[in-house]
Amino acid sequence: MDKVISTATEAVADIRDGATLAVGGFGLCGIPSVLIAELQAKGVRDLECVSNNCGVDDWGLGVLLAGGQIRRMVSSYVGENKEFARQYLSGELEVELTPQGTLAEKLRAGGAGIAGFWTRTGVGTQIADGGLPWRYDAEGNISLASPAKETRAFAVKSRQADGSTTSEDHEFVLEEAIATDFALVRAWKGDRHGNLVFRTTSRNFNPLCAQAGRVTIAEVEELVEPGELDPDSVHLPGIYVQRVLPLTPEQAADKRIEKRTVTSTKEGA
């Protein structure tokens, strides 16, 4: 099945106000910037976005945030975006902060059809006990807080140095899976069937977000024909992808560096 879409406008045509989106990327690496820019131009609003972070003020999801198009964010890191902090603290934006590994597993579980899972991450904190501020009001008071989550003790077995096995009860918290209306991802290579290959850091969250979306739209830097990708090198099979948008060379090269560090050297070194 040929899943190639010719334009970004066509790719996001059915994303409406109030949609939930899983958006790939790690920092500024692997962000589906062309699809995000098209959503900005389309003007959809009240979006709930699930992503590792919210970009920066002028790139990635930050451009949707600046336009007031995002109603709610589910993220694990938000430290590079001043507008994000302003909207959150002023009560304009709802935010559910989630431990990074937990967020990754919630997305993977959503794609695998698993309702939830137990984890020790967050036990004894507001992650499990509730009370994390999801939304503030204009005066800086908490208007909506996270609810308490179900916890349960499980026996965890450990193998000792002498070969014996011990068992000890540990508390776990129940985390529910995430599935979204749409997923937007960016791949290094992809074929017309939607099989995708990601490069280095962009592989962190893009495959997981792609799995979680009921409709997954992938922008690809290089489109190849079916059969050209080594099956053993495919990171995400095409069954998870409904639309493939090939990028122009200029679009593929348009990337940002979050923080540039330059090492000075002594003259003549």
PDB file of C-alpha atoms in Angstrom:
ATOM      1  CA  MET A   1       0.000   0.000   0.000  1.00  0.00           C
ATOM      2  CA  ASP A   2       1.421   3.355  -1.065  1.00  0.00           C
ATOM      3  CA  LYS A   3       1.031   5.707   1.922  1.00  0.00           C
ATOM      4  CA  VAL A   4       2.828   8.720   0.441  1.00  0.00           C
ATOM      5  CA  ILE A   5       1.077  12.090   0.822  1.00  0.00           C
ATOM      6  CA  SER A   6       2.221  14.863  -1.490  1.00  0.00           C
ATOM      7  CA  THR A   7       1.725  17.899   0.764  1.00  0.00           C
ATOM      8  CA  ALA A   8       1.803  18.728   4.465  1.00  0.00           C
ATOM      9  CA  THR A   9      -1.622  20.353   4.096  1.00  0.00           C
ATOM     10  CA  GLU A  10      -3.101  17.057   2.945  1.00  0.00           C
ATOM     11  CA  ALA A  11      -1.226  15.145   5.658  1.00  0.00           C
ATOM     12  CA  VAL A  12      -2.839  17.047   8.560  1.00  0.00           C
ATOM     13  CA  ALA A  13      -6.163  17.917   6.904  1.00  0.00           C
ATOM     14  CA  ASP A  14      -8.304  15.930   9.372  1.00  0.00           C
ATOM     15  CA  ILE A  15      -6.608  17.133  12.574  1.00  0.00           C
ATOM     16  CA  ARG A  16      -9.313  19.215  14.237  1.00  0.00           C
ATOM     17  CA  ASP A  17      -9.658  21.424  17.306  1.00  0.00           C
ATOM     18  CA  GLY A  18      -9.402  19.425  20.531  1.00  0.00           C
ATOM     19  CA  ALA A  19      -7.380  16.549  19.040  1.00  0.00           C
ATOM     20  CA  THR A  20      -4.820  14.613  21.064  1.00  0.00           C
ATOM     21  CA  LEU A  21      -1.341  14.349  19.518  1.00  0.00           C
ATOM     22  CA  ALA A  22       1.726  12.266  20.314  1.00  0.00           C
ATOM     23  CA  VAL A  23       4.672  14.243  18.932  1.00  0.00           C
ATOM     24  CA  GLY A  24       8.123  12.725  18.442  1.00  0.00           C
ATOM     25  CA  GLY A  25      11.468  14.302  19.138  1.00  0.00           C
ATOM     26  CA  PHE A  26      14.035  14.478  21.911  1.00  0.00           C
ATOM     27  CA  GLY A  27      15.042  18.012  22.759  1.00  0.00           C
ATOM     28  CA  LEU A  28      15.200  19.543  19.283  1.00  0.00           C
ATOM     29  CA  CYS A  29      16.361  16.294  17.662  1.00  0.00           C
ATOM     30  CA  GLY A  30      13.882  14.472  15.431  1.00  0.00           C
ATOM     31  CA  ILE A  31      11.088  17.033  15.732  1.00  0.00           C
ATOM     32  CA  PRO A  32       8.455  16.801  12.954  1.00  0.00           C
ATOM     33  CA  SER A  33       8.901  20.508  12.252  1.00  0.00           C
ATOM     34  CA  VAL A  34       7.195  20.573   8.848  1.00  0.00           C
ATOM     35  CA  LEU A  35       4.002  18.983  10.160  1.00  0.00           C
ATOM     36  CA  ILE A  36       4.041  21.257  13.215  1.00  0.00           C
ATOM     37  CA  ALA A  37       4.423  24.329  10.988  1.00  0.00           C
ATOM     38  CA  GLU A  38       1.433  23.172   8.946  1.00  0.00           C
ATOM     39  CA  LEU A  39      -0.667  22.827  12.106  1.00  0.00           C
ATOM     40  CA  GLN A  40       0.366  26.347  13.063  1.00  0.00           C
ATOM     41  CA  ALA A  41      -0.797  27.634   9.677  1.00  0.00           C
ATOM     42  CA  LYS A  42      -4.001  25.586   9.887  1.00  0.00           C
ATOM     43  CA  GLY A  43      -4.833  27.300  13.177  1.00  0.00           C
ATOM     44  CA  VAL A  44      -6.200  24.284  15.068  1.00  0.00           C
ATOM     45  CA  ARG A  45      -6.647  24.946  18.783  1.00  0.00           C
ATOM     46  CA  ASP A  46      -7.278  23.262  22.133  1.00  0.00           C
ATOM     47  CA  LEU A  47      -4.733  20.562  21.341  1.00  0.00           C
ATOM     48  CA  GLU A  48      -3.536  18.080  23.948  1.00  0.00           C
ATOM     49  CA  CYS A  49       0.051  17.145  23.123  1.00  0.00           C
ATOM     50  CA  VAL A  50       2.063  14.247  24.509  1.00  0.00           C
ATOM     51  CA  SER A  51       5.776  14.767  23.915  1.00  0.00           C
ATOM     52  CA  ASN A  52       9.046  14.451  25.778  1.00  0.00           C
ATOM     53  CA  ASN A  53       9.283  18.251  25.785  1.00  0.00           C
ATOM     54  CA  CYS A  54       7.602  21.290  24.234  1.00  0.00           C
ATOM     55  CA  GLY A  55      10.397  22.545  22.010  1.00  0.00           C
ATOM     56  CA  VAL A  56      11.766  26.034  22.524  1.00  0.00           C
ATOM     57  CA  ASP A  57      10.128  29.425  22.115  1.00  0.00           C
ATOM     58  CA  ASP A  58      10.504  29.560  18.323  1.00  0.00           C
ATOM     59  CA  TRP A  59      10.885  25.928  17.264  1.00  0.00           C
ATOM     60  CA  GLY A  60       9.085  22.619  17.598  1.00  0.00           C
ATOM     61  CA  LEU A  61       5.894  22.569  19.633  1.00  0.00           C
ATOM     62  CA  GLY A  62       6.918  25.971  20.973  1.00  0.00           C
ATOM     63  CA  VAL A  63       5.434  27.613  17.872  1.00  0.00           C
ATOM     64  CA  LEU A  64       2.018  26.089  18.608  1.00  0.00           C
ATOM     65  CA  LEU A  65       2.339  27.094  22.230  1.00  0.00           C
ATOM     66  CA  ALA A  66       3.150  30.681  21.302  1.00  0.00           C
ATOM     67  CA  GLY A  67      -0.015  30.844  19.226  1.00  0.00           C
ATOM     68  CA  GLY A  68      -2.186  29.619  22.083  1.00  0.00           C
ATOM     69  CA  GLN A  69      -3.005  26.426  20.180  1.00  0.00           C
ATOM     70  CA  ILE A  70      -2.096  23.952  22.955  1.00  0.00           C
ATOM     71  CA  ARG A  71      -4.513  23.427  25.843  1.00  0.00           C
ATOM     72  CA  ARG A  72      -2.679  20.628  27.667  1.00  0.00           C
ATOM     73  CA  MET A  73       0.833  19.142  27.667  1.00  0.00           C
ATOM     74  CA  VAL A  74       1.957  15.736  28.926  1.00  0.00           C
ATOM     75  CA  SER A  75       5.759  15.910  29.122  1.00  0.00           C
ATOM     76  CA  SER A  76       8.791  14.855  31.096  1.00  0.00           C
ATOM     77  CA  TYR A  77      10.975  17.939  30.536  1.00  0.00           C
ATOM     78  CA  VAL A  78      10.024  21.568  29.930  1.00  0.00           C
ATOM     79  CA  GLY A  79      13.079  23.562  30.956  1.00  0.00           C
ATOM     80  CA  GLU A  80      14.022  25.295  27.687  1.00  0.00           C
ATOM     81  CA  ASN A  81      10.817  27.207  26.989  1.00  0.00           C
ATOM     82  CA  LYS A  82      10.099  30.509  28.754  1.00  0.00           C
ATOM     83  CA  GLU A  83       6.657  30.881  27.195  1.00  0.00           C
ATOM     84  CA  PHE A  84       5.769  27.422  28.495  1.00  0.00           C
ATOM     85  CA  ALA A  85       6.625  28.500  32.031  1.00  0.00           C
ATOM     86  CA  ARG A  86       4.665  31.736  31.658  1.00  0.00           C
ATOM     87  CA  GLN A  87       1.521  30.041  30.391  1.00  0.00           C
ATOM     88  CA  TYR A  88       1.693  27.290  33.016  1.00  0.00           C
ATOM     89  CA  LEU A  89       2.203  29.630  35.968  1.00  0.00           C
ATOM     90  CA  SER A  90      -0.454  32.076  34.766  1.00  0.00           C
ATOM     91  CA  GLY A  91      -3.104  29.362  34.418  1.00  0.00           C
ATOM     92  CA  GLU A  92      -3.295  29.363  30.608  1.00  0.00           C
ATOM     93  CA  LEU A  93      -1.838  25.872  30.140  1.00  0.00           C
ATOM     94  CA  GLU A  94      -2.495  22.537  31.826  1.00  0.00           C
ATOM     95  CA  VAL A  95       0.627  20.411  32.366  1.00  0.00           C
ATOM     96  CA  GLU A  96       1.038  16.810  33.448  1.00  0.00           C
ATOM     97  CA  LEU A  97       4.706  16.186  34.241  1.00  0.00           C
ATOM     98  CA  THR A  98       5.617  12.494  33.949  1.00  0.00           C
ATOM     99  CA  PRO A  99       8.912  10.694  34.658  1.00  0.00           C
ATOM    100  CA  GLN A 100      10.689  10.163  31.344  1.00  0.00           C
ATOM    101  CA  GLY A 101      10.879   6.378  31.463  1.00  0.00           C
ATOM    102  CA  THR A 102       7.263   6.172  32.589  1.00  0.00           C
ATOM    103  CA  LEU A 103       6.184   8.407  29.701  1.00  0.00           C
ATOM    104  CA  ALA A 104       8.057   6.213  27.227  1.00  0.00           C
ATOM    105  CA  GLU A 105       6.411   3.057  28.576  1.00  0.00           C
ATOM    106  CA  LYS A 106       2.942   4.663  28.649  1.00  0.00           C
ATOM    107  CA  LEU A 107       3.290   5.420  24.923  1.00  0.00           C
ATOM    108  CA  ARG A 108       4.653   1.960  24.130  1.00  0.00           C
ATOM    109  CA  ALA A 109       1.838   0.322  26.093  1.00  0.00           C
ATOM    110  CA  GLY A 110      -0.730   2.386  24.220  1.00  0.00           C
ATOM    111  CA  GLY A 111       0.653   1.142  20.923  1.00  0.00           C
ATOM    112  CA  ALA A 112       0.764  -2.454  22.132  1.00  0.00           C
ATOM    113  CA  GLY A 113      -2.841  -2.463  23.338  1.00  0.00           C
ATOM    114  CA  ILE A 114      -1.830  -2.796  26.992  1.00  0.00           C
ATOM    115  CA  ALA A 115      -4.119  -0.935  29.389  1.00  0.00           C
ATOM    116  CA  GLY A 116      -1.463  -0.131  31.985  1.00  0.00           C
ATOM    117  CA  PHE A 117       1.549  -1.362  33.943  1.00  0.00           C
ATOM    118  CA  TRP A 118       3.051  -1.351  37.424  1.00  0.00           C
ATOM    119  CA  THR A 119       6.274   0.540  38.157  1.00  0.00           C
ATOM    120  CA  ARG A 120       8.273   1.512  41.232  1.00  0.00           C
ATOM    121  CA  THR A 121       9.024   4.939  39.735  1.00  0.00           C
ATOM    122  CA  GLY A 122       7.182   7.626  41.677  1.00  0.00           C
ATOM    123  CA  VAL A 123       6.238   5.537  44.713  1.00  0.00           C
ATOM    124  CA  GLY A 124       6.224   7.700  47.835  1.00  0.00           C
ATOM    125  CA  THR A 125       6.007  10.934  45.827  1.00  0.00           C
ATOM    126  CA  GLN A 126       3.202  13.097  44.445  1.00  0.00           C
ATOM    127  CA  ILE A 127       3.364  11.009  41.274  1.00  0.00           C
ATOM    128  CA  ALA A 128       1.638   8.239  43.242  1.00  0.00           C
ATOM    129  CA  ASP A 129       0.069  10.165  46.117  1.00  0.00           C
ATOM    130  CA  GLY A 130      -1.479  12.922  43.985  1.00  0.00           C
ATOM    131  CA  GLY A 131      -1.284  16.663  44.430  1.00  0.00           C
ATOM    132  CA  LEU A 132       0.967  17.628  41.532  1.00  0.00           C
ATOM    133  CA  PRO A 133      -0.247  20.977  40.169  1.00  0.00           C
ATOM    134  CA  TRP A 134      -1.723  20.395  36.722  1.00  0.00           C
ATOM    135  CA  ARG A 135      -3.197  23.863  36.406  1.00  0.00           C
ATOM    136  CA  TYR A 136      -2.911  27.168  38.268  1.00  0.00           C
ATOM    137  CA  ASP A 137      -5.388  30.022  38.325  1.00  0.00           C
ATOM    138  CA  ALA A 138      -4.545  33.604  37.437  1.00  0.00           C
ATOM    139  CA  GLU A 139      -3.608  34.313  41.098  1.00  0.00           C
ATOM    140  CA  GLY A 140      -1.089  31.474  41.249  1.00  0.00           C
ATOM    141  CA  ASN A 141      -3.249  29.070  43.259  1.00  0.00           C
ATOM    142  CA  ILE A 142      -3.553  25.415  42.280  1.00  0.00           C
ATOM    143  CA  SER A 143      -6.902  24.986  40.538  1.00  0.00           C
ATOM    144  CA  LEU A 144      -6.394  21.392  39.365  1.00  0.00           C
ATOM    145  CA  ALA A 145      -4.103  18.782  40.903  1.00  0.00           C
ATOM    146  CA  SER A 146      -3.211  15.233  39.922  1.00  0.00           C
ATOM    147  CA  PRO A 147      -5.274  12.462  41.511  1.00  0.00           C
ATOM    148  CA  ALA A 148      -3.826   9.688  43.643  1.00  0.00           C
ATOM    149  CA  LYS A 149      -2.921   6.523  41.739  1.00  0.00           C
ATOM    150  CA  GLU A 150      -3.495   2.930  42.722  1.00  0.00           C
ATOM    151  CA  THR A 151      -0.539   1.300  44.485  1.00  0.00           C
ATOM    152  CA  ARG A 152       0.111  -2.316  45.330  1.00  0.00           C
ATOM    153  CA  ALA A 153       2.828  -4.442  46.904  1.00  0.00           C
ATOM    154  CA  PHE A 154       4.535  -7.123  44.821  1.00  0.00           C
ATOM    155  CA  ALA A 155       7.113  -9.671  45.904  1.00  0.00           C
ATOM    156  CA  VAL A 156      10.398  -9.011  44.105  1.00  0.00           C
ATOM    157  CA  LYS A 157      12.892 -11.856  43.950  1.00  0.00           C
ATOM    158  CA  SER A 158      16.643 -11.259  44.010  1.00  0.00           C
ATOM    159  CA  ARG A 159      19.475 -13.701  43.412  1.00  0.00           C
ATOM    160  CA  GLN A 160      22.282 -13.503  45.961  1.00  0.00           C
ATOM    161  CA  ALA A 161      26.008 -13.957  45.410  1.00  0.00           C
ATOM    162  CA  ASP A 162      25.876 -17.509  46.826  1.00  0.00           C
ATOM    163  CA  GLY A 163      23.192 -18.487  44.327  1.00  0.00           C
ATOM    164  CA  SER A 164      20.291 -18.378  46.764  1.00  0.00           C
ATOM    165  CA  THR A 165      17.115 -16.404  46.095  1.00  0.00           C
ATOM    166  CA  THR A 166      15.415 -13.941  48.427  1.00  0.00           C
ATOM    167  CA  SER A 167      12.023 -12.304  48.138  1.00  0.00           C
ATOM    168  CA  GLU A 168      11.043  -8.861  49.398  1.00  0.00           C
ATOM    169  CA  ASP A 169       7.814  -6.893  49.042  1.00  0.00           C
ATOM    170  CA  HIS A 170       8.051  -3.568  47.192  1.00  0.00           C
ATOM    171  CA  GLU A 171       5.381  -0.979  46.475  1.00  0.00           C
ATOM    172  CA  PHE A 172       4.433  -0.290  42.849  1.00  0.00           C
ATOM    173  CA  VAL A 173       2.215   2.352  41.271  1.00  0.00           C
ATOM    174  CA  LEU A 174      -0.234   1.689  38.441  1.00  0.00           C
ATOM    175  CA  GLU A 175       0.333   3.800  35.322  1.00  0.00           C
ATOM    176  CA  GLU A 176      -2.208   3.882  32.508  1.00  0.00           C
ATOM    177  CA  ALA A 177      -1.250   3.640  28.832  1.00  0.00           C
ATOM    178  CA  ILE A 178      -1.461   6.598  26.436  1.00  0.00           C
ATOM    179  CA  ALA A 179      -3.150   6.394  23.040  1.00  0.00           C
ATOM    180  CA  THR A 180      -3.777   9.533  20.987  1.00  0.00           C
ATOM    181  CA  ASP A 181      -5.903  10.546  18.010  1.00  0.00           C
ATOM    182  CA  PHE A 182      -2.821  11.326  15.909  1.00  0.00           C
ATOM    183  CA  ALA A 183       0.955  10.959  16.067  1.00  0.00           C
ATOM    184  CA  LEU A 184       3.450  13.217  14.290  1.00  0.00           C
ATOM    185  CA  VAL A 185       6.976  11.865  13.841  1.00  0.00           C
ATOM    186  CA  ARG A 186      10.111  12.476  11.795  1.00  0.00           C
ATOM    187  CA  ALA A 187      12.243   9.689  10.312  1.00  0.00           C
ATOM    188  CA  TRP A 188      15.642   9.649   8.655  1.00  0.00           C
ATOM    189  CA  LYS A 189      14.487   7.202   5.977  1.00  0.00           C
ATOM    190  CA  GLY A 190      11.154   5.685   5.069  1.00  0.00           C
ATOM    191  CA  ASP A 191       9.575   3.738   2.245  1.00  0.00           C
ATOM    192  CA  ARG A 192       6.181   4.027   0.603  1.00  0.00           C
ATOM    193  CA  HIS A 193       4.767   1.329   2.880  1.00  0.00           C
ATOM    194  CA  GLY A 194       5.576   3.363   5.988  1.00  0.00           C
ATOM    195  CA  ASN A 195       8.557   1.369   7.238  1.00  0.00           C
ATOM    196  CA  LEU A 196      10.782   3.853   9.070  1.00  0.00           C
ATOM    197  CA  VAL A 197      14.413   4.184  10.136  1.00  0.00           C
ATOM    198  CA  PHE A 198      15.431   6.758  12.753  1.00  0.00           C
ATOM    199  CA  ARG A 199      18.901   8.159  13.281  1.00  0.00           C
ATOM    200  CA  THR A 200      20.701   8.350  16.651  1.00  0.00           C
ATOM    201  CA  THR A 201      18.878  10.441  19.277  1.00  0.00           C
ATOM    202  CA  SER A 202      15.745  10.872  17.185  1.00  0.00           C
ATOM    203  CA  ARG A 203      15.035   7.187  17.844  1.00  0.00           C
ATOM    204  CA  ASN A 204      14.354   7.863  21.540  1.00  0.00           C
ATOM    205  CA  PHE A 205      10.702   8.923  21.371  1.00  0.00           C
ATOM    206  CA  ASN A 206       9.683   8.904  17.698  1.00  0.00           C
ATOM    207  CA  PRO A 207       8.959   5.143  17.463  1.00  0.00           C
ATOM    208  CA  LEU A 208       7.011   5.203  20.732  1.00  0.00           C
ATOM    209  CA  CYS A 209       4.894   8.176  19.692  1.00  0.00           C
ATOM    210  CA  ALA A 210       4.248   6.560  16.315  1.00  0.00           C
ATOM    211  CA  GLN A 211       2.950   3.426  18.021  1.00  0.00           C
ATOM    212  CA  ALA A 212       0.619   5.401  20.299  1.00  0.00           C
ATOM    213  CA  GLY A 213      -1.210   7.289  17.536  1.00  0.00           C
ATOM    214  CA  ARG A 214      -4.398   5.913  16.014  1.00  0.00           C
ATOM    215  CA  VAL A 215      -3.370   7.786  12.850  1.00  0.00           C
ATOM    216  CA  THR A 216       0.391   8.237  12.481  1.00  0.00           C
ATOM    217  CA  ILE A 217       1.855  10.769  10.073  1.00  0.00           C
ATOM    218  CA  ALA A 218       5.592  10.528   9.361  1.00  0.00           C
ATOM    219  CA  GLU A 219       7.681  13.154   7.626  1.00  0.00           C
ATOM    220  CA  VAL A 220      10.764  11.483   6.148  1.00  0.00           C
ATOM    221  CA  GLU A 221      14.050  13.061   5.151  1.00  0.00           C
ATOM    222  CA  GLU A 222      14.699  10.440   2.476  1.00  0.00           C
ATOM    223  CA  LEU A 223      11.988   8.423   0.717  1.00  0.00           C
ATOM    224  CA  VAL A 224      13.046   5.060  -0.726  1.00  0.00           C
ATOM    225  CA  GLU A 225      11.176   2.383  -2.620  1.00  0.00           C
ATOM    226  CA  PRO A 226       9.822  -0.752  -0.903  1.00  0.00           C
ATOM    227  CA  GLY A 227      12.553  -3.356  -0.604  1.00  0.00           C
ATOM    228  CA  GLU A 228      15.414  -0.855  -0.410  1.00  0.00           C
ATOM    229  CA  LEU A 229      15.493  -0.851   3.395  1.00  0.00           C
ATOM    230  CA  ASP A 230      17.217  -3.767   5.073  1.00  0.00           C
ATOM    231  CA  PRO A 231      14.385  -5.409   7.059  1.00  0.00           C
ATOM    232  CA  ASP A 232      16.753  -5.881   9.987  1.00  0.00           C
ATOM    233  CA  SER A 233      17.404  -2.107  10.056  1.00  0.00           C
ATOM    234  CA  VAL A 234      13.744  -1.028  10.215  1.00  0.00           C
ATOM    235  CA  HIS A 235      13.002   0.557  13.599  1.00  0.00           C
ATOM    236  CA  LEU A 236       9.256   0.917  13.074  1.00  0.00           C
ATOM    237  CA  PRO A 237       7.215  -1.337  10.767  1.00  0.00           C
ATOM    238  CA  GLY A 238       4.761   0.283   8.403  1.00  0.00           C
ATOM    239  CA  ILE A 239       1.740  -1.232  10.151  1.00  0.00           C
ATOM    240  CA  TYR A 240       1.989   1.661  12.635  1.00  0.00           C
ATOM    241  CA  VAL A 241       2.125   4.371   9.945  1.00  0.00           C
ATOM    242  CA  GLN A 242      -0.822   5.647   7.888  1.00  0.00           C
ATOM    243  CA  ARG A 243       0.749   8.582   6.002  1.00  0.00           C
ATOM    244  CA  VAL A 244       4.254   9.345   4.732  1.00  0.00           C
ATOM    245  CA  LEU A 245       5.275  12.897   3.798  1.00  0.00           C
ATOM    246  CA  PRO A 246       8.567  13.126   1.851  1.00  0.00           C
ATOM    247  CA  LEU A 247      10.563  16.250   2.691  1.00  0.00           C
ATOM    248  CA  THR A 248      12.439  18.400   0.241  1.00  0.00           C
ATOM    249  CA  PRO A 249      16.234  18.575   0.722  1.00  0.00           C
ATOM    250  CA  GLU A 250      15.789  22.082   2.155  1.00  0.00           C
ATOM    251  CA  GLN A 251      13.161  20.917   4.652  1.00  0.00           C
ATOM    252  CA  ALA A 252      15.279  17.932   5.667  1.00  0.00           C
ATOM    253  CA  ALA A 253      18.291  20.181   6.298  1.00  0.00           C
ATOM    254  CA  ASP A 254      16.357  22.748   8.345  1.00  0.00           C
ATOM    255  CA  LYS A 255      17.315  21.677  11.883  1.00  0.00           C
ATOM    256  CA  ARG A 256      18.150  23.497  15.084  1.00  0.00           C
ATOM    257  CA  ILE A 257      20.794  22.890  17.719  1.00  0.00           C
ATOM    258  CA  GLU A 258      19.417  23.341  21.228  1.00  0.00           C
ATOM    259  CA  LYS A 259      22.683  24.374  22.840  1.00  0.00           C
ATOM    260  CA  ARG A 260      25.889  24.953  20.938  1.00  0.00           C
ATOM    261  CA  THR A 261      29.103  24.434  22.909  1.00  0.00           C
ATOM    262  CA  VAL A 262      32.358  25.577  21.346  1.00  0.00           C
ATOM    263  CA  THR A 263      35.689  24.586  22.838  1.00  0.00           C
ATOM    264  CA  SER A 264      38.365  27.251  22.537  1.00  0.00           C
ATOM    265  CA  THR A 265      41.894  26.138  21.693  1.00  0.00           C
ATOM    266  CA  LYS A 266      45.213  27.842  22.276  1.00  0.00           C
ATOM    267  CA  GLU A 267      46.777  29.507  19.286  1.00  0.00           C
ATOM    268  CA  GLY A 268      48.823  27.026  17.329  1.00  0.00           C
ATOM    269  CA  ALA A 269      47.308  24.007  19.052  1.00  0.00           C
TER     270      ALA A 269
END
